[in-house]
PDB file of C-alpha atoms in Angstrom:
ATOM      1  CA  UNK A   1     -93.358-227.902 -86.062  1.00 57.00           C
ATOM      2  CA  UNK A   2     -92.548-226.763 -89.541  1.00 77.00           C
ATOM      3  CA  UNK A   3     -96.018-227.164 -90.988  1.00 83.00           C
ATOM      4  CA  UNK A   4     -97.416-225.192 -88.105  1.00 86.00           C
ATOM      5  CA  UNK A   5     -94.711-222.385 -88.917  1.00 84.00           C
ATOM      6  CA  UNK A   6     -95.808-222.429 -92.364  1.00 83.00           C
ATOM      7  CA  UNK A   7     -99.794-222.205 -91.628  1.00 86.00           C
ATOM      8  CA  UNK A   8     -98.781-219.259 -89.207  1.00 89.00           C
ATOM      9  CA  UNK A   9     -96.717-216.986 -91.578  1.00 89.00           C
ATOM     10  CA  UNK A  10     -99.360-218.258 -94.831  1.00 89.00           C
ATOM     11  CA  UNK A  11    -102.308-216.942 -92.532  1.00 92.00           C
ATOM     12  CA  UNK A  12    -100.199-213.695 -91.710  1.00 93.00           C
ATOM     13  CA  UNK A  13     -98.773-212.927 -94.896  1.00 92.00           C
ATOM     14  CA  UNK A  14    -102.614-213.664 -96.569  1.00 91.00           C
ATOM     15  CA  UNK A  15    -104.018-211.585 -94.283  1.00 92.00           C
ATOM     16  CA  UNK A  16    -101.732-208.458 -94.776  1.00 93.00           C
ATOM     17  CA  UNK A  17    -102.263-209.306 -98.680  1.00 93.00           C
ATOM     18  CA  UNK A  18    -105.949-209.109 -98.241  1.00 92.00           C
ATOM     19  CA  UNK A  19    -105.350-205.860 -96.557  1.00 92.00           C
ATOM     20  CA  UNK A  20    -102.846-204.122 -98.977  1.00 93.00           C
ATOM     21  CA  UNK A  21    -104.931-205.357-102.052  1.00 91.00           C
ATOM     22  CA  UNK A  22    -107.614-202.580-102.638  1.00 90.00           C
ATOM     23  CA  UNK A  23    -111.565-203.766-102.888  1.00 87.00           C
ATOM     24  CA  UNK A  24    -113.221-206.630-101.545  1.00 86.00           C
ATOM     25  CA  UNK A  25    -111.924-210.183-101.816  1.00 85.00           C
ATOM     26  CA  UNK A  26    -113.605-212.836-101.861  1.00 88.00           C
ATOM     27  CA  UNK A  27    -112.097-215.573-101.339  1.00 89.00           C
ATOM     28  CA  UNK A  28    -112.324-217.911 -97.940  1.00 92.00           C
ATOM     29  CA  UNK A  29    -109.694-217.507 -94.789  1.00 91.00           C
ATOM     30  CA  UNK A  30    -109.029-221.413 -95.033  1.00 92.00           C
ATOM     31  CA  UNK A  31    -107.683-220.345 -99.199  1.00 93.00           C
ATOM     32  CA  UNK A  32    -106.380-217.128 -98.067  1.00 92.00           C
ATOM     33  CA  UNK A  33    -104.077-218.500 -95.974  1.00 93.00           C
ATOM     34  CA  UNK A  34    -103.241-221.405 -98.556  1.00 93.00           C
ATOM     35  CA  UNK A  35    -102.296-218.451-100.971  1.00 94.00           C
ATOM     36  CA  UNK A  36     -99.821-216.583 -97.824  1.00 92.00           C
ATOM     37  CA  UNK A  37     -98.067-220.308 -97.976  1.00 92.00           C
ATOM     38  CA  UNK A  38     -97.730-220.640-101.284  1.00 93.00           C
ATOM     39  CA  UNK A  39     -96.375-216.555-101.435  1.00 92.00           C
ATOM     40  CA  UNK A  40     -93.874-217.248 -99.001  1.00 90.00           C
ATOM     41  CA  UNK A  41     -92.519-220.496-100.748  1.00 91.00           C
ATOM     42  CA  UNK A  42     -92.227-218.810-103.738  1.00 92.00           C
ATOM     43  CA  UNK A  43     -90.840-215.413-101.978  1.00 89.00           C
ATOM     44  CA  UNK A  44     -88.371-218.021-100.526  1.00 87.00           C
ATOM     45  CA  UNK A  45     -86.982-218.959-103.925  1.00 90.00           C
ATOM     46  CA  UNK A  46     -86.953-215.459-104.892  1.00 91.00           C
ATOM     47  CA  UNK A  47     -85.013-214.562-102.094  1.00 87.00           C
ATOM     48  CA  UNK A  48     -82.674-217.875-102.447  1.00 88.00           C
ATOM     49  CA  UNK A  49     -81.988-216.449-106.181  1.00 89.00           C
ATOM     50  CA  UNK A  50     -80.732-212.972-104.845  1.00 86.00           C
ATOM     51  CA  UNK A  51     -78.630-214.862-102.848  1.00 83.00           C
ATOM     52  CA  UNK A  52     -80.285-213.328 -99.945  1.00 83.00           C
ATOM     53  CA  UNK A  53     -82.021-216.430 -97.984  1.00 66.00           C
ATOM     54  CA  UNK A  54     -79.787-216.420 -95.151  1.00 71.00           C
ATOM     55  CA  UNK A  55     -78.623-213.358 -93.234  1.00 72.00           C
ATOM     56  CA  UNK A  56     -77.606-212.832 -89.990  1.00 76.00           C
ATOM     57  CA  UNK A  57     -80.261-211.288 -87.995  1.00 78.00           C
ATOM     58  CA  UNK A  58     -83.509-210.051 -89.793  1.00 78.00           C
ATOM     59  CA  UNK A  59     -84.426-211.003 -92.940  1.00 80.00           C
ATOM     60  CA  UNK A  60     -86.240-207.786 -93.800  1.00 84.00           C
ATOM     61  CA  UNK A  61     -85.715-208.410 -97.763  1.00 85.00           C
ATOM     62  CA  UNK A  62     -86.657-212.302 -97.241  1.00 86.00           C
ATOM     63  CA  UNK A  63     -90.132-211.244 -95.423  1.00 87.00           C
ATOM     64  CA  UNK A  64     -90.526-207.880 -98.527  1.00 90.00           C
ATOM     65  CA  UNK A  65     -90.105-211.074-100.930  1.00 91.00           C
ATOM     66  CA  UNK A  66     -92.773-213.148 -99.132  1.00 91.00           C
ATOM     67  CA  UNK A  67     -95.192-210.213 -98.515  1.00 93.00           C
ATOM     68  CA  UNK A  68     -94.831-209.359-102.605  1.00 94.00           C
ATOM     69  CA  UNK A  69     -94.944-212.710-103.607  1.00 94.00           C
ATOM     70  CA  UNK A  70     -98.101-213.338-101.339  1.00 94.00           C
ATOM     71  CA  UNK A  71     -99.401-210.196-102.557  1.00 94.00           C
ATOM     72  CA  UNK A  72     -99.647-211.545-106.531  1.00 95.00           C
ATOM     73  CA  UNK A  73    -100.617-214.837-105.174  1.00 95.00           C
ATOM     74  CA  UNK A  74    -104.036-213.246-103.294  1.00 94.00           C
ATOM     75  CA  UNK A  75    -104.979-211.192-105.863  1.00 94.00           C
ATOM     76  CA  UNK A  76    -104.767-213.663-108.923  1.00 94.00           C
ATOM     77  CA  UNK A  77    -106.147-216.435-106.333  1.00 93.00           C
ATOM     78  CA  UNK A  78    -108.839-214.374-105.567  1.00 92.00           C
ATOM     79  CA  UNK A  79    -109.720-213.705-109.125  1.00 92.00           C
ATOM     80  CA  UNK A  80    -109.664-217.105-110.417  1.00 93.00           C
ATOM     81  CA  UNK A  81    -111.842-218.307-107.470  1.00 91.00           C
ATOM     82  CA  UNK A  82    -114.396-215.505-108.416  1.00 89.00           C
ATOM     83  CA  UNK A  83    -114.040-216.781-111.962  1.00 90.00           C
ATOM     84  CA  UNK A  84    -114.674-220.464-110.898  1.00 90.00           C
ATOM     85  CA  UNK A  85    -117.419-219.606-108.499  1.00 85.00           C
ATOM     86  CA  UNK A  86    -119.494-217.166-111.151  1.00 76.00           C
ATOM     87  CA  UNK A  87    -118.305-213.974-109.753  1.00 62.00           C
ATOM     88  CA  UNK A  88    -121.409-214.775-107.378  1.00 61.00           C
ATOM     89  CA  UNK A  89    -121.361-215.271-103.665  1.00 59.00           C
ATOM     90  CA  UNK A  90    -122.410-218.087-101.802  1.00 57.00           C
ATOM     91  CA  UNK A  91    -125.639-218.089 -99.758  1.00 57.00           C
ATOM     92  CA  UNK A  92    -125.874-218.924 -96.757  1.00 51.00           C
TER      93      UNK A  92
END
């Protein structure tokens, strides 16, 4: 049930990313959603540093973390995948 947890909130937090990040983005849902899981891990350890991993009730600075953290991770993601695919997109 974790990994499902984790796909959820990676798909989530990727897609806000995508969102907040201004211009287009090209990279795929399936590695949009790898980047939201690897924002929230890292967001995670962030959080775990401030000593603010566990509170009771919402973790509203936990999930600012994750968002932030998922934030840098789409937009460098999505620049090195338009660097590795040519800065050209794929026809279909």
């Amino acid at each position: 049930m974790g990994w499902l947890w984790a796909i959820i909130v990676g798909f989530v937090l990727g897609l806000i990313a995508k969102a907040v990040i201004p211009g287009k983005q090209h990279s795929p849902l399936w590695l949009t959603t790898i980047f939201g899981i690897i924002g929230a891990i890292i967001g995670n350890a962030v959080a775990r540093g401030f000593g603010i991993a566990e509170t009771s009730g919402i973790d509203w600075g936990r999930h600012a973390l994750q968002l932030a953290a998922a934030i840098v991770i789409v937009f460098l993601g999505d620049m090195a995948y338009t660097s590795v695919r040519g800065g050209k997109k794929r026809r279909a």
